[in-house]
Coordinates of N, CA and C in Angstrom, one line a residue:
R1217 N 18.5 -107.3 -43.2 CA 17.3 -106.5 -43.4 C 18.2 -105.1 -43.8
L1218 N 17.1 -104.5 -44.7 CA 17.7 -103.2 -45.5 C 16.7 -102.0 -45.1
R1219 N 16.9 -101.7 -43.9 CA 16.0 -100.6 -43.3 C 16.3 -99.3 -44.3
G1220 N 15.1 -98.6 -44.3 CA 15.3 -97.4 -45.3 C 15.1 -97.5 -46.6
T1221 N 15.1 -98.8 -47.2 CA 15.1 -98.9 -48.6 C 14.0 -99.4 -49.2
P1222 N 13.6 -99.1 -50.2 CA 12.0 -99.5 -50.8 C 11.7 -100.9 -51.0
I1223 N 13.1 -101.7 -51.2 CA 12.7 -103.2 -51.3 C 12.0 -103.6 -50.1
V1224 N 12.4 -102.9 -48.8 CA 11.9 -103.4 -47.7 C 10.4 -103.9 -47.5
R1225 N 9.9 -103.1 -48.4 CA 8.2 -103.3 -48.1 C 7.6 -104.6 -48.9
H1226 N 8.8 -105.3 -49.8 CA 8.4 -106.6 -50.3 C 9.0 -107.8 -49.3
E1227 N 9.9 -107.3 -48.2 CA 10.5 -108.4 -47.5 C 9.6 -109.5 -46.9
A1228 N 8.4 -109.1 -46.3 CA 7.6 -110.2 -45.5 C 6.7 -111.0 -47.1
E1229 N 6.5 -110.2 -47.9 CA 5.5 -111.0 -49.2 C 6.4 -111.9 -49.6
F1230 N 7.8 -111.7 -50.1 CA 8.7 -112.4 -50.7 C 9.3 -113.3 -50.0
E1231 N 9.3 -113.3 -48.6 CA 10.0 -114.0 -47.6 C 11.5 -113.8 -48.0
M1232 N 12.0 -112.6 -48.2 CA 13.5 -112.4 -48.5 C 14.5 -112.4 -47.5
I1233 N 15.6 -113.2 -47.7 CA 16.5 -113.6 -46.6 C 17.9 -112.8 -47.3
Y1234 N 18.6 -111.9 -46.6 CA 19.4 -111.2 -46.7 C 20.8 -111.8 -46.1
D1235 N 21.9 -111.5 -46.5 CA 23.2 -111.6 -45.9 C 23.5 -110.7 -45.1
D1236 N 24.1 -110.9 -43.9 CA 24.1 -110.3 -42.7 C 25.2 -109.3 -42.9
C1237 N 26.3 -109.2 -44.0 CA 27.2 -108.6 -44.3 C 27.0 -107.5 -45.4
P1238 N 27.5 -106.5 -45.7 CA 27.5 -105.6 -46.7 C 28.1 -106.4 -48.2
P1239 N 27.4 -106.6 -49.2 CA 26.4 -105.8 -49.9 C 25.0 -106.1 -49.3
Y1240 N 24.8 -106.7 -48.4 CA 23.8 -107.3 -47.8 C 22.9 -108.0 -49.2
E1241 N 23.3 -109.2 -49.9 CA 22.9 -109.5 -51.0 C 21.6 -110.6 -50.6
V1242 N 20.6 -110.6 -51.4 CA 19.4 -111.6 -51.2 C 20.0 -112.9 -51.3
L1243 N 19.8 -113.7 -50.4 CA 20.2 -114.9 -50.2 C 19.3 -116.0 -50.7
N1244 N 18.0 -115.6 -50.6 CA 17.0 -116.3 -51.2 C 15.5 -115.9 -50.8
T1245 N 14.5 -116.3 -51.5 CA 13.3 -115.7 -51.4 C 12.3 -117.0 -51.6
K1246 N 10.8 -116.8 -51.3 CA 10.1 -117.5 -51.2 C 9.9 -118.5 -53.0
D1247 N 10.6 -117.8 -53.9 CA 10.7 -118.2 -55.1 C 11.6 -118.5 -55.7
I1248 N 12.8 -118.3 -55.2 CA 14.2 -118.5 -55.8 C 15.2 -119.0 -54.3
S1249 N 15.5 -120.3 -54.6 CA 16.2 -121.0 -53.6 C 17.8 -120.4 -53.5
F1250 N 18.4 -120.6 -52.3 CA 19.8 -120.3 -52.5 C 20.5 -120.8 -53.2
A1251 N 20.2 -121.9 -53.6 CA 21.0 -122.8 -54.7 C 20.9 -122.3 -56.1
D1252 N 19.4 -121.9 -56.5 CA 19.3 -121.2 -57.8 C 20.0 -119.9 -57.9
L1253 N 20.2 -119.0 -56.6 CA 20.5 -117.9 -56.9 C 22.2 -117.9 -56.8
Q1254 N 22.7 -118.9 -56.4 CA 24.2 -118.8 -56.5 C 24.2 -119.4 -58.1
R1255 N 23.6 -119.9 -58.5 CA 23.9 -120.7 -60.0 C 23.5 -119.3 -61.1
V1256 N 22.9 -118.3 -60.7 CA 22.6 -117.2 -61.3 C 23.5 -116.2 -61.3
K1257 N 24.4 -116.3 -60.0 CA 25.8 -115.6 -59.7 C 26.6 -116.1 -60.7
R1258 N 26.9 -117.4 -60.3 CA 28.1 -118.1 -61.5 C 27.8 -117.7 -62.7
F1259 N 26.5 -118.1 -63.2 CA 26.5 -117.5 -64.7 C 26.6 -116.3 -65.0
A1260 N 26.4 -115.3 -64.1 CA 26.6 -113.6 -64.4 C 28.0 -113.4 -64.4
R1261 N 28.9 -114.4 -63.5 CA 30.3 -113.9 -63.5 C 31.0 -114.7 -64.4
Y1262 N 30.3 -115.8 -64.9 CA 31.2 -116.5 -66.1 C 30.8 -115.8 -67.1
W1263 N 29.8 -114.9 -67.6 CA 29.2 -114.6 -68.9 C 30.3 -113.5 -68.8
D1264 N 30.7 -112.6 -67.5 CA 31.8 -111.6 -67.6 C 32.5 -111.8 -68.0
L1265 N 33.3 -113.1 -67.4 CA 34.5 -113.6 -67.9 C 34.6 -114.1 -69.7
V1266 N 33.7 -114.8 -70.2 CA 33.8 -115.3 -71.4 C 33.3 -114.3 -72.3
G1267 N 32.0 -113.9 -72.2 CA 31.1 -113.4 -72.8 C 31.5 -111.7 -73.1
N1268 N 31.6 -111.2 -72.1 CA 32.0 -109.7 -72.1 C 33.2 -109.3 -71.8
S1269 N 34.1 -110.1 -71.9 CA 35.6 -109.5 -71.6 C 36.5 -109.2 -72.7
G1270 N 35.8 -109.5 -73.7 CA 36.6 -109.3 -74.9 C 37.6 -110.5 -75.5
N1271 N 37.7 -111.3 -74.4 CA 38.7 -112.3 -74.6 C 38.6 -113.6 -75.5
F1272 N 37.0 -113.8 -75.7 CA 36.9 -114.7 -76.3 C 35.8 -114.4 -77.2
M1273 N 35.9 -113.5 -77.8 CA 35.0 -112.9 -78.9 C 34.5 -113.8 -80.1
Q1274 N 35.4 -114.5 -80.5 CA 34.8 -115.8 -81.7 C 34.3 -116.7 -80.9
S1275 N 35.2 -117.4 -79.9 CA 34.9 -118.7 -79.2 C 33.6 -118.5 -78.6
V1276 N 33.1 -117.8 -78.0 CA 31.9 -117.8 -77.1 C 30.6 -118.3 -77.9
H1277 N 30.8 -118.0 -79.1 CA 29.8 -118.1 -80.2 C 29.8 -119.7 -80.0
L1278 N 30.7 -120.2 -80.3 CA 30.9 -121.9 -80.3 C 30.0 -122.5 -79.3
I1279 N 30.0 -121.9 -78.1 CA 29.2 -122.7 -76.7 C 27.9 -123.0 -77.3
W1280 N 27.5 -122.2 -78.1 CA 25.6 -122.4 -78.4 C 25.6 -122.6 -80.0
E1281 N 26.8 -122.7 -80.7 CA 26.7 -123.0 -82.0 C 25.3 -124.2 -82.6
K1282 N 25.6 -125.0 -81.8 CA 24.7 -126.3 -81.9 C 23.6 -126.4 -81.5
S1283 N 23.2 -125.5 -80.9 CA 22.1 -125.4 -80.2 C 20.7 -124.5 -80.6
Q1284 N 19.7 -124.6 -80.1 CA 18.6 -123.9 -80.3 C 18.4 -122.7 -79.3
D1285 N 18.9 -122.9 -78.3 CA 18.9 -122.0 -77.3 C 20.5 -121.5 -76.5
P1286 N 20.7 -120.4 -77.1 CA 22.3 -119.9 -76.4 C 22.2 -119.8 -74.7
F1287 N 21.1 -119.5 -74.3 CA 21.3 -119.2 -72.9 C 21.1 -120.4 -72.0
D1288 N 20.4 -121.5 -72.6 CA 20.7 -122.8 -71.9 C 22.0 -123.6 -72.0
S1289 N 22.4 -123.1 -73.5 CA 23.9 -123.6 -73.5 C 24.9 -123.0 -72.8
F1290 N 24.6 -121.6 -72.6 CA 25.8 -121.1 -71.6 C 25.5 -121.5 -70.3
L1291 N 24.4 -121.7 -70.0 CA 23.8 -122.2 -68.3 C 24.6 -123.5 -68.1
K1292 N 24.4 -124.5 -69.1 CA 25.2 -125.8 -69.0 C 26.7 -125.7 -68.9
F1293 N 27.3 -124.8 -69.7 CA 28.7 -124.2 -69.8 C 29.0 -123.9 -68.4
S1294 N 28.2 -122.8 -67.8 CA 28.6 -122.2 -66.4 C 28.7 -123.4 -65.3
D1295 N 27.5 -124.1 -65.3 CA 27.6 -125.3 -64.4 C 28.7 -126.3 -64.7
W1296 N 29.1 -126.8 -66.0 CA 30.3 -127.4 -66.1 C 31.4 -126.7 -65.5
L1297 N 31.7 -125.4 -65.9 CA 32.9 -124.4 -65.3 C 32.8 -124.7 -63.8
Y1298 N 31.9 -124.6 -63.3 CA 31.9 -124.4 -61.8 C 32.3 -125.8 -61.3
R1299 N 31.6 -126.8 -61.8 CA 32.0 -128.3 -61.2 C 33.5 -128.4 -61.5
S1300 N 34.1 -128.0 -63.1 CA 35.7 -128.2 -63.2 C 36.4 -127.3 -62.2
T1301 N 36.3 -126.5 -62.1 CA 37.2 -125.5 -61.1 C 36.9 -125.1 -59.5
G1302 N 35.5 -125.3 -59.4 CA 34.9 -125.0 -57.9 C 35.0 -123.5 -57.8
R1303 N 35.4 -122.7 -58.4 CA 35.6 -121.1 -58.0 C 34.9 -120.4 -59.1
R1304 N 34.4 -119.0 -58.9 CA 34.0 -117.8 -59.6 C 34.9 -116.8 -60.0
H1305 N 36.1 -116.8 -58.9 CA 36.8 -115.9 -58.9 C 38.3 -116.3 -59.0
G1306 N 39.2 -115.7 -59.7 CA 40.8 -116.1 -59.5 C 40.8 -117.3 -60.5
I1307 N 40.3 -117.1 -61.7 CA 40.6 -118.1 -62.7 C 41.6 -117.5 -63.8
A1308 N 42.7 -117.8 -63.6 CA 43.4 -117.3 -64.8 C 43.1 -117.4 -66.1
L1309 N 43.7 -116.5 -66.8 CA 43.1 -116.2 -68.6 C 43.4 -117.9 -69.3
T1310 N 44.8 -118.5 -69.0 CA 45.2 -119.2 -69.6 C 44.5 -120.9 -69.1
K1311 N 44.0 -120.6 -67.8 CA 43.1 -121.7 -67.2 C 41.8 -121.7 -68.0
L1312 N 41.2 -120.1 -68.1 CA 40.0 -120.4 -68.5 C 39.7 -120.8 -70.0
L1313 N 40.9 -120.4 -70.7 CA 41.0 -120.8 -72.4 C 40.9 -122.3 -72.0
E1314 N 41.7 -123.0 -71.4 CA 42.0 -124.3 -71.2 C 40.6 -125.1 -71.1
C1315 N 39.9 -124.3 -70.1 CA 38.5 -125.0 -69.8 C 37.3 -124.9 -71.2
V1316 N 37.5 -123.6 -71.5 CA 36.6 -123.3 -72.8 C 36.9 -124.3 -73.8
F1317 N 38.2 -124.4 -74.0 CA 38.7 -125.6 -75.3 C 38.1 -126.8 -74.5
D1318 N 38.3 -127.5 -73.7 CA 37.9 -128.7 -73.1 C 36.2 -128.9 -73.1
Y1319 N 35.7 -127.7 -73.0 CA 34.3 -127.8 -73.1 C 33.6 -127.9 -74.2
L1320 N 34.5 -127.1 -75.2 CA 33.9 -127.1 -76.6 C 33.9 -128.3 -77.4
V1321 N 35.2 -129.1 -77.0 CA 35.6 -130.2 -77.7 C 34.6 -131.4 -77.0
E1322 N 34.5 -131.7 -75.8 CA 33.9 -132.4 -75.2 C 32.7 -132.5 -75.1
F1323 N 31.9 -131.2 -74.9 CA 30.5 -131.4 -74.7 C 30.0 -130.2 -76.0
A1324 N 30.3 -129.5 -76.6 CA 29.9 -128.6 -77.4 C 29.9 -129.3 -78.8
S1325 N 30.6 -130.6 -78.9 CA 31.0 -131.1 -80.4 C 31.6 -130.3 -81.3
I1326 N 32.5 -129.5 -81.0 CA 33.3 -128.8 -81.6 C 34.7 -129.4 -81.9
K1327 N 35.1 -129.4 -83.1 CA 36.4 -130.2 -83.5 C 37.4 -129.4 -82.8
P1328 N 38.3 -130.4 -82.3 CA 39.4 -129.8 -81.7 C 40.3 -128.6 -82.2
E1329 N 40.6 -128.8 -83.7 CA 41.5 -127.9 -84.5 C 40.6 -126.7 -84.6
R1330 N 39.3 -126.8 -84.8 CA 38.6 -125.4 -84.9 C 38.3 -124.7 -84.0
A1331 N 38.4 -125.4 -82.6 CA 38.2 -124.7 -81.4 C 39.6 -124.3 -80.9
A1332 N 40.6 -124.8 -81.3 CA 41.9 -124.3 -81.1 C 42.3 -123.0 -82.0
K1333 N 41.5 -123.3 -83.0 CA 42.2 -121.8 -83.9 C 41.3 -120.7 -83.3
S1334 N 40.1 -121.0 -83.2 CA 39.0 -119.8 -82.9 C 39.7 -119.3 -81.6
L1335 N 40.0 -120.3 -80.6 CA 40.6 -119.7 -79.4 C 42.0 -118.8 -79.6
W1336 N 43.0 -119.3 -80.3 CA 44.1 -118.8 -80.7 C 43.9 -117.3 -81.2
E1337 N 43.0 -117.2 -82.0 CA 42.5 -116.1 -82.7 C 42.2 -114.9 -81.6
D1338 N 41.4 -115.7 -80.9 CA 41.0 -114.6 -79.8 C 42.1 -114.2 -78.6
Y1339 N 43.0 -115.5 -78.5 CA 44.0 -115.0 -77.4 C 45.0 -114.0 -78.1
Q1340 N 45.3 -114.2 -79.4 CA 46.3 -113.2 -80.1 C 45.3 -111.8 -80.1
H1341 N 44.1 -111.8 -80.4 CA 43.6 -110.3 -80.5 C 43.8 -109.5 -79.1
G1342 N 44.0 -110.1 -77.9 CA 44.3 -109.5 -77.0 C 45.8 -108.9 -76.6
G1343 N 46.6 -109.2 -77.7 CA 47.8 -108.8 -78.0 C 48.9 -109.9 -77.4
R1344 N 48.2 -110.7 -77.0 CA 49.2 -112.0 -76.7 C 49.8 -113.1 -77.7
N1345 N 51.4 -113.1 -77.4 CA 51.7 -114.2 -78.3 C 52.2 -115.6 -77.8
D1346 N 52.1 -115.8 -76.6 CA 52.4 -117.0 -75.9 C 51.3 -117.8 -76.3
R1347 N 52.0 -119.0 -76.2 CA 51.0 -120.1 -76.8 C 50.8 -120.9 -75.7
P1348 N 49.2 -120.9 -75.5 CA 48.6 -121.7 -74.4 C 49.1 -123.3 -74.5
I1349 N 49.4 -123.8 -73.7 CA 49.9 -125.4 -73.8 C 48.6 -126.3 -74.2
V1350 N 47.4 -126.0 -73.8 CA 46.6 -126.9 -74.5 C 46.3 -126.8 -76.0
L1351 N 46.6 -125.6 -76.4 CA 46.6 -125.2 -78.1 C 47.6 -125.6 -78.9
R1352 N 49.1 -125.9 -78.3 CA 50.1 -126.2 -79.1 C 49.9 -127.1 -80.0
P1353 N 49.7 -128.3 -79.7 CA 49.4 -129.4 -80.9 C 48.7 -128.9 -82.1
Y1354 N 47.4 -128.2 -81.6 CA 46.8 -127.9 -82.8 C 47.6 -126.5 -83.7
L1355 N 48.0 -125.8 -83.0 CA 48.8 -124.7 -83.7 C 49.9 -125.2 -84.5
E1356 N 50.5 -126.0 -84.1 CA 51.8 -126.5 -84.7 C 51.2 -127.1 -86.1
A1357 N 50.2 -128.1 -86.1 CA 49.5 -128.7 -87.3 C 48.7 -127.6 -87.9
L1358 N 48.3 -126.6 -87.7 CA 47.5 -125.4 -88.4 C 48.9 -124.6 -89.2
E1359 N 50.0 -124.4 -88.5 CA 51.3 -123.8 -89.3 C 51.8 -124.9 -90.2
S1360 N 51.8 -126.0 -90.1 CA 52.0 -127.0 -90.9 C 51.4 -126.9 -92.3
E1361 N 49.9 -126.8 -92.1 CA 49.0 -126.7 -93.3 C 49.1 -125.4 -94.0
E1362 N 49.4 -124.3 -93.2 CA 49.7 -123.0 -93.6 C 50.9 -123.0 -94.7
T1363 N 52.0 -123.6 -93.8 CA 53.1 -123.5 -94.7 C 52.9 -124.6 -96.1
E1364 N 52.6 -125.5 -95.9 CA 52.1 -126.5 -97.3 C 51.2 -125.6 -98.3
I1365 N 50.3 -124.9 -97.8 CA 49.3 -124.0 -98.6 C 50.4 -123.0 -99.2
S1366 N 50.8 -122.3 -98.6 CA 51.8 -121.4 -99.0 C 53.2 -121.6 -100.0
D1367 N 53.5 -122.8 -99.8 CA 54.5 -123.4 -100.5 C 53.8 -124.0 -102.3
Q1368 N 52.6 -124.3 -101.8 CA 51.9 -124.8 -103.1 C 51.8 -123.6 -103.9
K1369 N 51.2 -122.4 -103.4 CA 50.7 -121.3 -104.0 C 52.4 -120.8 -104.7
T1370 N 53.4 -120.7 -104.1 CA 54.5 -120.2 -104.3 C 55.0 -121.0 -105.7
H1371 N 54.9 -122.3 -105.5 CA 55.2 -123.2 -106.6 C 54.5 -122.8 -108.1
T1372 N 53.0 -122.8 -107.7 CA 52.1 -122.3 -108.7 C 52.7 -121.1 -109.3
H1373 N 52.9 -119.9 -108.9 CA 53.5 -118.8 -109.0 C 54.7 -118.9 -109.8
Q1374 N 55.6 -119.6 -109.5 CA 57.0 -120.1 -110.1 C 56.8 -120.6 -111.4
K1375 N 55.9 -121.6 -111.5 CA 55.5 -122.2 -112.7 C 54.9 -121.3 -113.9
R1376 N 54.1 -120.3 -113.2 CA 53.2 -119.5 -114.4 C 54.5 -118.5 -115.0
Q1377 N 55.3 -118.1 -114.0 CA 56.1 -117.1 -114.3 C 57.2 -117.7 -115.7
K1378 N 57.5 -118.9 -115.3 CA 58.4 -119.5 -116.4 C 57.7 -119.8 -117.5
M1379 N 56.4 -120.1 -117.3 CA 55.7 -120.3 -118.4 C 55.7 -119.0 -119.2
H1380 N 55.2 -117.8 -118.7 CA 55.2 -116.5 -119.3 C 56.6 -116.2 -119.9
Q1381 N 57.6 -116.4 -119.2 CA 58.9 -116.1 -119.6 C 59.2 -116.8 -121.0
K1382 N 58.8 -118.1 -121.2 CA 59.1 -118.9 -122.4 C 58.1 -118.4 -123.5
T1383 N 56.6 -117.6 -123.2 CA 56.1 -117.2 -124.3 C 56.2 -115.9 -124.5
G1384 N 57.0 -115.1 -123.5 CA 57.1 -113.5 -124.0 C 58.6 -113.5 -124.6

């Protein structure tokens, strides 16, 4: 009960039940069950971790890329993340990155190479250069491709230089 606050006048009408301990959160109402409120709280927490933290600036969009409804897509991700971790707090960044990767590949139908590249760029954006274990195989393949492309460009450039020297 929140004596002396304006919300008290709605307590009976909406059958509001509060936590006995501060911050006296609403636990349920006649319209919103306890389970639904917990789901909303998880969604909000995971949105802070993934959508608002700045740690997944590119990758968060992949969660709903193939959907017409970003909210529903993130809600499904939120439900999955809770089932996978069983927690809202205390999820290490590398564990969260691994979870986002798994979800993108297994449920959002994003190719693992693309998910890994996006997550790696996000991870580096935060000034980190250690390689999360889940991304390593894809990063090695990506680096091999980049080296091959770079070698091809160098070879093409050298051929042009030789041709120019012969004609010059």
